[in-house]
Amino acid sequence: MEKNLLETKIRTLINHAWDSEVTWAEIEAWLNNFDGSLFDKTEEQLYAIFAISRYMYFGKRLVREMLKSLYRDHFYAPMRQRIRRNFNGTFDQQIIENAYRAELSATRFIGVGNPSESGAHLLYYFRQVNYLPKDLFVDLAAALTYQVSRDGSEILYDVREKRVTRLVFFDDIVGSGTQASEYLTPYLSGIKASNPSIDIRFMSLFATTAGLAKLNESKLFDGEAMCLFELDDSFKAFDPDSRYFSTSPIWFDKQKMFELTEDYGKKLWPAHPFGYKNGQLLISFSHNTPDNVPPIFWALGGVTPWAPAFVRYHKQ
C-alpha cells in the first residue's frame, strides 16, 4: 500500500513538476537495482522510492526561469541601481539605459570548465532567455592572453579586449567549491596581477554554503561570488537537520536509508558513496546531475551493473 501511494506521488511529479523529462520506466528500472543484498528486497525498494519522492529535480522550463531570475537579481537590477546612484539618484530612463548598455558591452560571461561541461553549456540558455548579444559570451582562451613572468615563476594573464572591464564566471551549481577553486585559481591570480582594477565576479544557480564561502575567499572572488539559491547543511540528506527526511512516515528509519545509500554507493563509487566530498545532495537538472549527489541516483553501468534514475554526464 505504502509503495503504491509513493508510486502515485512520483508519477504526479513526473507528469507535472518534472515535465515528463524523467519517465516512470526509468524510475522502475532504477528501483530494480535494489536486489535485497542488504535488507529485504521489498524494504530496500520502499526506502529507495521514498528517497526519490523527496528528490529535487529541475526541468528545462524551470531552469530557464531560474536563469532569468539569476540575471535580473544578480546583474541587471544591481547594476542599474548603482548607475542611478552614480547619477545622483536620477530617474531618467534614457541615462540609465545608455549607461547600462555601456557596462554590459564591457562585460564578458565565461563558463567554468571546458565548453562541453554543464556550466558552460547552460550559458547558451542564459544568453537566450535574457536576450543578450552573442559577443558577450566567450571561453577563457578567447577572453585572455598570457605570458610568462620575467623570472619564469608564474603565468600572467591579460584581458584580450582592452575595453572589457568586467569578467563574470558562471556555473550551474557549486558543491564543495574544490573543483572550481582548483580550475580558476591560476587564472584569477594571473588576471588580478595584470589587471588589479578589473571587476571579477561569479554567478551560479545553486551553491552550498561551504562552496560559496570558498569561492568568496580573497584569492578567488573576494566576496563577489553569488548564487540564486544557497544550499545550507539542511540540504545534505543525512544531516541532523536534513529537510529531505524531516517529516517521514512512521516506518521510515533514517539510519537504514544511510546504510542503504552507503552499501550500494560503495559498490558504485568506493571513495565517495555519498557523493563527491560527502556532498549528500539530492538534486538533478535536465542537463546533468552533480557528482555531489550519492552515486546510487546517477551511476551508469561500470563494474557494477546499474540503471540510473537521473542522467549524469561525466567530465572528459
Tab-separated table of C-alpha atoms in Angstrom:
chain	number	residue	atom	x	y	z
A	1	MET	CA	0.000	0.000	0.000
A	2	GLU	CA	2.743	2.467	1.011
A	3	LYS	CA	4.730	1.746	-2.161
A	4	ASN	CA	1.601	2.262	-4.301
A	5	LEU	CA	1.000	5.667	-2.703
A	6	LEU	CA	4.604	6.684	-3.342
A	7	GLU	CA	4.392	5.467	-6.934
A	8	THR	CA	1.300	7.632	-7.452
A	9	LYS	CA	3.150	10.628	-5.984
A	10	ILE	CA	6.162	10.094	-8.235
A	11	ARG	CA	4.004	9.663	-11.332
A	12	THR	CA	2.406	13.019	-10.467
A	13	LEU	CA	5.846	14.610	-10.065
A	14	ILE	CA	6.938	13.166	-13.413
A	15	ASN	CA	3.883	14.453	-15.276
A	16	HIS	CA	3.755	17.907	-13.719
A	17	ALA	CA	6.791	19.115	-11.739
A	18	TRP	CA	9.338	17.191	-13.837
A	19	ASP	CA	7.682	17.877	-17.219
A	20	SER	CA	7.933	14.170	-18.162
A	21	GLU	CA	11.695	14.535	-18.685
A	22	VAL	CA	12.146	11.531	-16.415
A	23	THR	CA	9.899	8.542	-17.080
A	24	TRP	CA	8.328	6.036	-14.726
A	25	ALA	CA	10.052	3.267	-16.709
A	26	GLU	CA	13.435	4.801	-15.789
A	27	ILE	CA	12.472	5.050	-12.122
A	28	GLU	CA	11.212	1.464	-12.160
A	29	ALA	CA	14.446	0.221	-13.752
A	30	TRP	CA	16.366	2.126	-11.080
A	31	LEU	CA	14.319	0.534	-8.280
A	32	ASN	CA	15.221	-2.892	-9.622
A	33	ASN	CA	18.884	-2.179	-8.803
A	34	PHE	CA	17.991	-2.793	-5.172
A	35	ASP	CA	18.030	-6.575	-5.106
A	36	GLY	CA	17.957	-7.344	-1.386
A	37	SER	CA	21.700	-7.612	-0.855
A	38	LEU	CA	21.498	-5.534	2.360
A	39	PHE	CA	17.913	-5.660	3.620
A	40	ASP	CA	14.830	-7.421	2.326
A	41	LYS	CA	14.340	-6.525	-1.350
A	42	THR	CA	10.839	-5.122	-0.773
A	43	GLU	CA	12.118	-2.954	2.076
A	44	GLU	CA	15.101	-1.690	0.076
A	45	GLN	CA	12.862	-0.653	-2.798
A	46	LEU	CA	10.423	1.039	-0.420
A	47	TYR	CA	13.248	3.144	1.019
A	48	ALA	CA	14.551	3.920	-2.461
A	49	ILE	CA	11.191	5.051	-3.815
A	50	PHE	CA	10.639	7.190	-0.710
A	51	ALA	CA	14.006	8.915	-1.281
A	52	ILE	CA	13.043	9.645	-4.890
A	53	SER	CA	9.774	11.183	-3.685
A	54	ARG	CA	11.843	13.748	-1.726
A	55	TYR	CA	14.336	14.385	-4.537
A	56	MET	CA	14.682	17.836	-6.154
A	57	TYR	CA	14.552	17.740	-9.952
A	58	PHE	CA	14.611	20.870	-12.125
A	59	GLY	CA	13.461	20.507	-15.717
A	60	LYS	CA	14.260	22.694	-18.717
A	61	ARG	CA	11.337	25.054	-18.226
A	62	LEU	CA	12.140	25.770	-14.591
A	63	VAL	CA	15.885	26.083	-15.225
A	64	ARG	CA	15.222	28.724	-17.873
A	65	GLU	CA	13.056	30.706	-15.455
A	66	MET	CA	15.833	30.494	-12.867
A	67	LEU	CA	18.352	31.768	-15.425
A	68	LYS	CA	16.127	34.808	-15.950
A	69	SER	CA	15.973	35.406	-12.205
A	70	LEU	CA	19.734	35.000	-11.814
A	71	TYR	CA	20.427	37.659	-14.430
A	72	ARG	CA	17.751	40.020	-13.139
A	73	ASP	CA	18.577	39.733	-9.426
A	74	HIS	CA	22.368	39.493	-9.544
A	75	PHE	CA	23.348	41.556	-12.570
A	76	TYR	CA	20.663	43.665	-14.237
A	77	ALA	CA	18.931	45.182	-11.188
A	78	PRO	CA	22.048	45.815	-9.018
A	79	MET	CA	23.867	47.375	-11.975
A	80	ARG	CA	21.019	49.752	-12.745
A	81	GLN	CA	20.716	50.699	-9.080
A	82	ARG	CA	24.413	51.530	-8.997
A	83	ILE	CA	24.074	53.606	-12.154
A	84	ARG	CA	21.218	55.557	-10.576
A	85	ARG	CA	23.358	56.307	-7.521
A	86	ASN	CA	26.262	57.408	-9.714
A	87	PHE	CA	23.932	59.862	-11.453
A	88	ASN	CA	22.648	61.378	-8.196
A	89	GLY	CA	19.557	59.199	-7.983
A	90	THR	CA	18.310	60.010	-11.482
A	91	PHE	CA	15.044	58.546	-12.769
A	92	ASP	CA	15.896	59.469	-16.370
A	93	GLN	CA	15.450	56.115	-18.103
A	94	GLN	CA	17.499	57.136	-21.127
A	95	ILE	CA	20.520	57.995	-18.993
A	96	ILE	CA	20.186	54.743	-17.047
A	97	GLU	CA	19.708	52.656	-20.196
A	98	ASN	CA	22.667	54.192	-22.036
A	99	ALA	CA	24.962	53.710	-19.044
A	100	TYR	CA	23.737	50.153	-18.558
A	101	ARG	CA	24.375	49.270	-22.197
A	102	ALA	CA	27.916	50.617	-21.856
A	103	GLU	CA	28.510	48.497	-18.739
A	104	LEU	CA	27.051	45.425	-20.421
A	105	SER	CA	29.205	45.814	-23.534
A	106	ALA	CA	32.298	45.936	-21.294
A	107	THR	CA	31.322	42.612	-19.664
A	108	ARG	CA	32.244	39.082	-20.716
A	109	PHE	CA	30.445	35.988	-19.400
A	110	ILE	CA	32.626	32.883	-19.115
A	111	GLY	CA	31.526	29.334	-18.327
A	112	VAL	CA	33.583	27.429	-15.758
A	113	GLY	CA	35.260	24.398	-17.313
A	114	ASN	CA	35.524	23.383	-20.942
A	115	PRO	CA	32.675	24.265	-23.354
A	116	SER	CA	31.133	20.783	-23.133
A	117	GLU	CA	30.652	20.898	-19.359
A	118	SER	CA	27.279	21.690	-17.849
A	119	GLY	CA	28.013	25.213	-16.592
A	120	ALA	CA	29.431	26.375	-19.899
A	121	HIS	CA	26.656	24.563	-21.770
A	122	LEU	CA	23.995	26.350	-19.717
A	123	LEU	CA	25.382	29.752	-20.707
A	124	TYR	CA	23.730	29.294	-24.114
A	125	TYR	CA	20.318	29.258	-22.445
A	126	PHE	CA	21.336	32.097	-20.114
A	127	ARG	CA	22.071	34.226	-23.178
A	128	GLN	CA	18.938	33.112	-24.974
A	129	VAL	CA	16.365	33.732	-22.224
A	130	ASN	CA	17.863	37.106	-21.304
A	131	TYR	CA	18.197	38.307	-24.926
A	132	LEU	CA	21.885	39.088	-24.593
A	133	PRO	CA	24.292	39.652	-27.513
A	134	LYS	CA	26.359	36.651	-28.537
A	135	ASP	CA	29.654	38.541	-28.405
A	136	LEU	CA	29.370	38.933	-24.621
A	137	PHE	CA	29.989	35.182	-24.180
A	138	VAL	CA	33.479	33.726	-24.534
A	139	ASP	CA	35.622	30.921	-23.190
A	140	LEU	CA	38.854	31.537	-21.307
A	141	ALA	CA	41.024	31.073	-24.384
A	142	ALA	CA	39.106	33.789	-26.225
A	143	ALA	CA	38.923	36.097	-23.200
A	144	LEU	CA	42.582	36.050	-22.166
A	145	THR	CA	46.106	36.310	-23.457
A	146	TYR	CA	49.016	35.074	-21.392
A	147	GLN	CA	52.750	35.434	-20.949
A	148	VAL	CA	55.352	34.011	-18.593
A	149	SER	CA	56.678	36.435	-15.986
A	150	ARG	CA	60.251	37.684	-16.368
A	151	ASP	CA	61.572	35.400	-13.669
A	152	GLY	CA	59.612	32.481	-15.121
A	153	SER	CA	57.861	31.818	-11.828
A	154	GLU	CA	54.280	32.405	-12.947
A	155	ILE	CA	51.968	32.882	-15.895
A	156	LEU	CA	50.420	36.330	-16.219
A	157	TYR	CA	47.024	36.550	-17.866
A	158	ASP	CA	45.679	39.669	-19.507
A	159	VAL	CA	42.247	40.510	-20.885
A	160	ARG	CA	42.352	40.240	-24.652
A	161	GLU	CA	39.907	43.106	-25.307
A	162	LYS	CA	41.107	46.257	-23.574
A	163	ARG	CA	37.607	47.733	-23.378
A	164	VAL	CA	36.459	44.816	-21.202
A	165	THR	CA	36.340	45.851	-17.537
A	166	ARG	CA	34.307	43.008	-16.059
A	167	LEU	CA	34.516	39.203	-16.175
A	168	VAL	CA	31.572	37.160	-14.890
A	169	PHE	CA	32.270	33.454	-14.412
A	170	PHE	CA	29.266	31.148	-14.497
A	171	ASP	CA	28.399	27.624	-13.351
A	172	ASP	CA	25.154	25.769	-12.715
A	173	ILE	CA	25.973	24.532	-9.204
A	174	VAL	CA	28.813	24.807	-6.702
A	175	GLY	CA	29.201	21.839	-4.376
A	176	SER	CA	32.341	21.760	-2.253
A	177	GLY	CA	33.885	24.549	-4.322
A	178	THR	CA	37.066	22.484	-4.659
A	179	GLN	CA	36.868	21.824	-8.396
A	180	ALA	CA	36.008	25.424	-9.321
A	181	SER	CA	38.737	26.705	-6.998
A	182	GLU	CA	41.418	24.423	-8.438
A	183	TYR	CA	40.395	25.247	-12.001
A	184	LEU	CA	40.127	29.022	-11.583
A	185	THR	CA	42.850	29.952	-9.063
A	186	PRO	CA	45.748	30.142	-11.576
A	187	TYR	CA	43.683	32.251	-13.968
A	188	LEU	CA	42.301	34.601	-11.332
A	189	SER	CA	45.675	35.270	-9.717
A	190	GLY	CA	47.188	35.949	-13.138
A	191	ILE	CA	44.342	38.257	-14.187
A	192	LYS	CA	44.491	40.221	-10.926
A	193	ALA	CA	48.259	40.613	-11.228
A	194	SER	CA	47.910	42.140	-14.697
A	195	ASN	CA	44.613	43.985	-14.124
A	196	PRO	CA	44.237	44.975	-10.451
A	197	SER	CA	41.184	47.155	-11.167
A	198	ILE	CA	39.177	44.624	-13.179
A	199	ASP	CA	35.775	43.596	-11.803
A	200	ILE	CA	35.710	39.791	-11.429
A	201	ARG	CA	32.516	38.027	-10.357
A	202	PHE	CA	30.961	34.585	-10.165
A	203	MET	CA	27.326	33.555	-10.576
A	204	SER	CA	25.586	30.201	-10.239
A	205	LEU	CA	22.069	28.882	-9.880
A	206	PHE	CA	22.864	26.853	-6.757
A	207	ALA	CA	25.737	26.764	-4.290
A	208	THR	CA	26.296	25.089	-0.965
A	209	THR	CA	27.097	27.439	1.902
A	210	ALA	CA	30.589	25.934	2.221
A	211	GLY	CA	31.252	26.073	-1.527
A	212	LEU	CA	30.133	29.692	-1.786
A	213	ALA	CA	32.330	30.655	1.174
A	214	LYS	CA	35.312	29.023	-0.539
A	215	LEU	CA	34.745	30.948	-3.765
A	216	ASN	CA	34.412	34.191	-1.810
A	217	GLU	CA	37.921	33.869	-0.362
A	218	SER	CA	40.210	36.788	-1.209
A	219	LYS	CA	42.385	34.717	-3.564
A	220	LEU	CA	39.319	33.839	-5.631
A	221	PHE	CA	36.298	36.151	-5.999
A	222	ASP	CA	36.798	38.130	-2.785
A	223	GLY	CA	33.125	38.437	-1.840
A	224	GLU	CA	31.838	38.727	-5.422
A	225	ALA	CA	30.589	35.131	-5.810
A	226	MET	CA	26.809	34.844	-5.643
A	227	CYS	CA	24.055	32.354	-6.340
A	228	LEU	CA	20.309	32.284	-6.804
A	229	PHE	CA	19.723	29.546	-4.199
A	230	GLU	CA	22.089	28.786	-1.332
A	231	LEU	CA	22.058	25.222	-0.022
A	232	ASP	CA	22.879	25.034	3.676
A	233	ASP	CA	23.569	21.808	5.570
A	234	SER	CA	19.847	21.034	5.770
A	235	PHE	CA	20.136	20.100	2.080
A	236	LYS	CA	22.526	17.260	2.982
A	237	ALA	CA	20.477	14.075	3.050
A	238	PHE	CA	21.790	12.751	6.350
A	239	ASP	CA	22.482	15.949	8.255
A	240	PRO	CA	20.723	16.003	11.671
A	241	ASP	CA	18.582	18.868	10.358
A	242	SER	CA	18.044	17.378	6.890
A	243	ARG	CA	14.927	18.769	5.269
A	244	TYR	CA	14.546	15.765	2.973
A	245	PHE	CA	13.545	13.425	5.770
A	246	SER	CA	12.356	15.867	8.454
A	247	THR	CA	8.775	14.653	8.048
A	248	SER	CA	8.727	10.943	7.326
A	249	PRO	CA	6.253	8.079	7.750
A	250	ILE	CA	6.423	6.093	10.963
A	251	TRP	CA	8.081	3.110	9.272
A	252	PHE	CA	10.993	5.187	7.909
A	253	ASP	CA	14.350	4.871	9.689
A	254	LYS	CA	16.939	7.418	8.510
A	255	GLN	CA	19.770	5.174	9.708
A	256	LYS	CA	18.561	2.416	7.391
A	257	MET	CA	18.437	4.895	4.492
A	258	PHE	CA	22.002	5.910	5.374
A	259	GLU	CA	23.159	2.283	5.399
A	260	LEU	CA	21.395	1.542	2.114
A	261	THR	CA	22.988	4.571	0.433
A	262	GLU	CA	26.410	3.701	1.813
A	263	ASP	CA	26.288	-0.008	0.989
A	264	TYR	CA	25.235	0.354	-2.638
A	265	GLY	CA	27.198	3.600	-3.027
A	266	LYS	CA	30.477	1.905	-2.112
A	267	LYS	CA	29.948	-0.613	-4.905
A	268	LEU	CA	29.477	2.221	-7.401
A	269	TRP	CA	32.000	4.818	-6.179
A	270	PRO	CA	34.023	3.395	-3.274
A	271	ALA	CA	35.702	6.679	-2.331
A	272	HIS	CA	32.522	8.763	-2.369
A	273	PRO	CA	29.402	6.690	-1.593
A	274	PHE	CA	27.504	9.824	-0.530
A	275	GLY	CA	28.676	11.915	-3.473
A	276	TYR	CA	31.885	13.850	-4.072
A	277	LYS	CA	33.324	15.279	-0.835
A	278	ASN	CA	30.414	13.744	1.090
A	279	GLY	CA	28.026	16.076	-0.757
A	280	GLN	CA	24.799	14.229	0.138
A	281	LEU	CA	22.762	16.465	-2.199
A	282	LEU	CA	19.545	15.157	-3.742
A	283	ILE	CA	19.304	17.420	-6.781
A	284	SER	CA	19.329	16.981	-10.561
A	285	PHE	CA	18.753	19.120	-13.628
A	286	SER	CA	17.510	18.172	-17.067
A	287	HIS	CA	21.023	18.786	-18.415
A	288	ASN	CA	23.023	16.983	-15.707
A	289	THR	CA	23.324	15.635	-12.172
A	290	PRO	CA	26.151	16.944	-9.944
A	291	ASP	CA	28.676	14.446	-8.617
A	292	ASN	CA	27.879	15.760	-5.106
A	293	VAL	CA	24.783	13.539	-5.308
A	294	PRO	CA	25.160	9.955	-3.990
A	295	PRO	CA	26.036	7.681	-6.934
A	296	ILE	CA	23.065	5.373	-6.300
A	297	PHE	CA	20.944	8.001	-8.089
A	298	TRP	CA	23.081	8.587	-11.199
A	299	ALA	CA	25.669	5.809	-11.693
A	300	LEU	CA	25.528	4.006	-15.026
A	301	GLY	CA	26.847	0.505	-15.712
A	302	GLY	CA	30.523	0.115	-14.901
A	303	VAL	CA	31.896	-2.793	-12.867
A	304	THR	CA	28.584	-2.974	-11.022
A	305	PRO	CA	25.616	-3.031	-13.453
A	306	TRP	CA	23.366	-0.107	-12.562
A	307	ALA	CA	20.435	1.719	-14.159
A	308	PRO	CA	20.387	5.410	-13.134
A	309	ALA	CA	17.314	7.359	-12.075
A	310	PHE	CA	18.834	10.638	-13.306
A	311	VAL	CA	21.378	11.354	-16.001
A	312	ARG	CA	24.943	12.418	-15.274
A	313	TYR	CA	27.447	13.361	-17.970
A	314	HIS	CA	30.985	12.838	-16.711
A	315	LYS	CA	33.772	15.320	-17.375
A	316	GLN	CA	36.176	14.176	-20.037
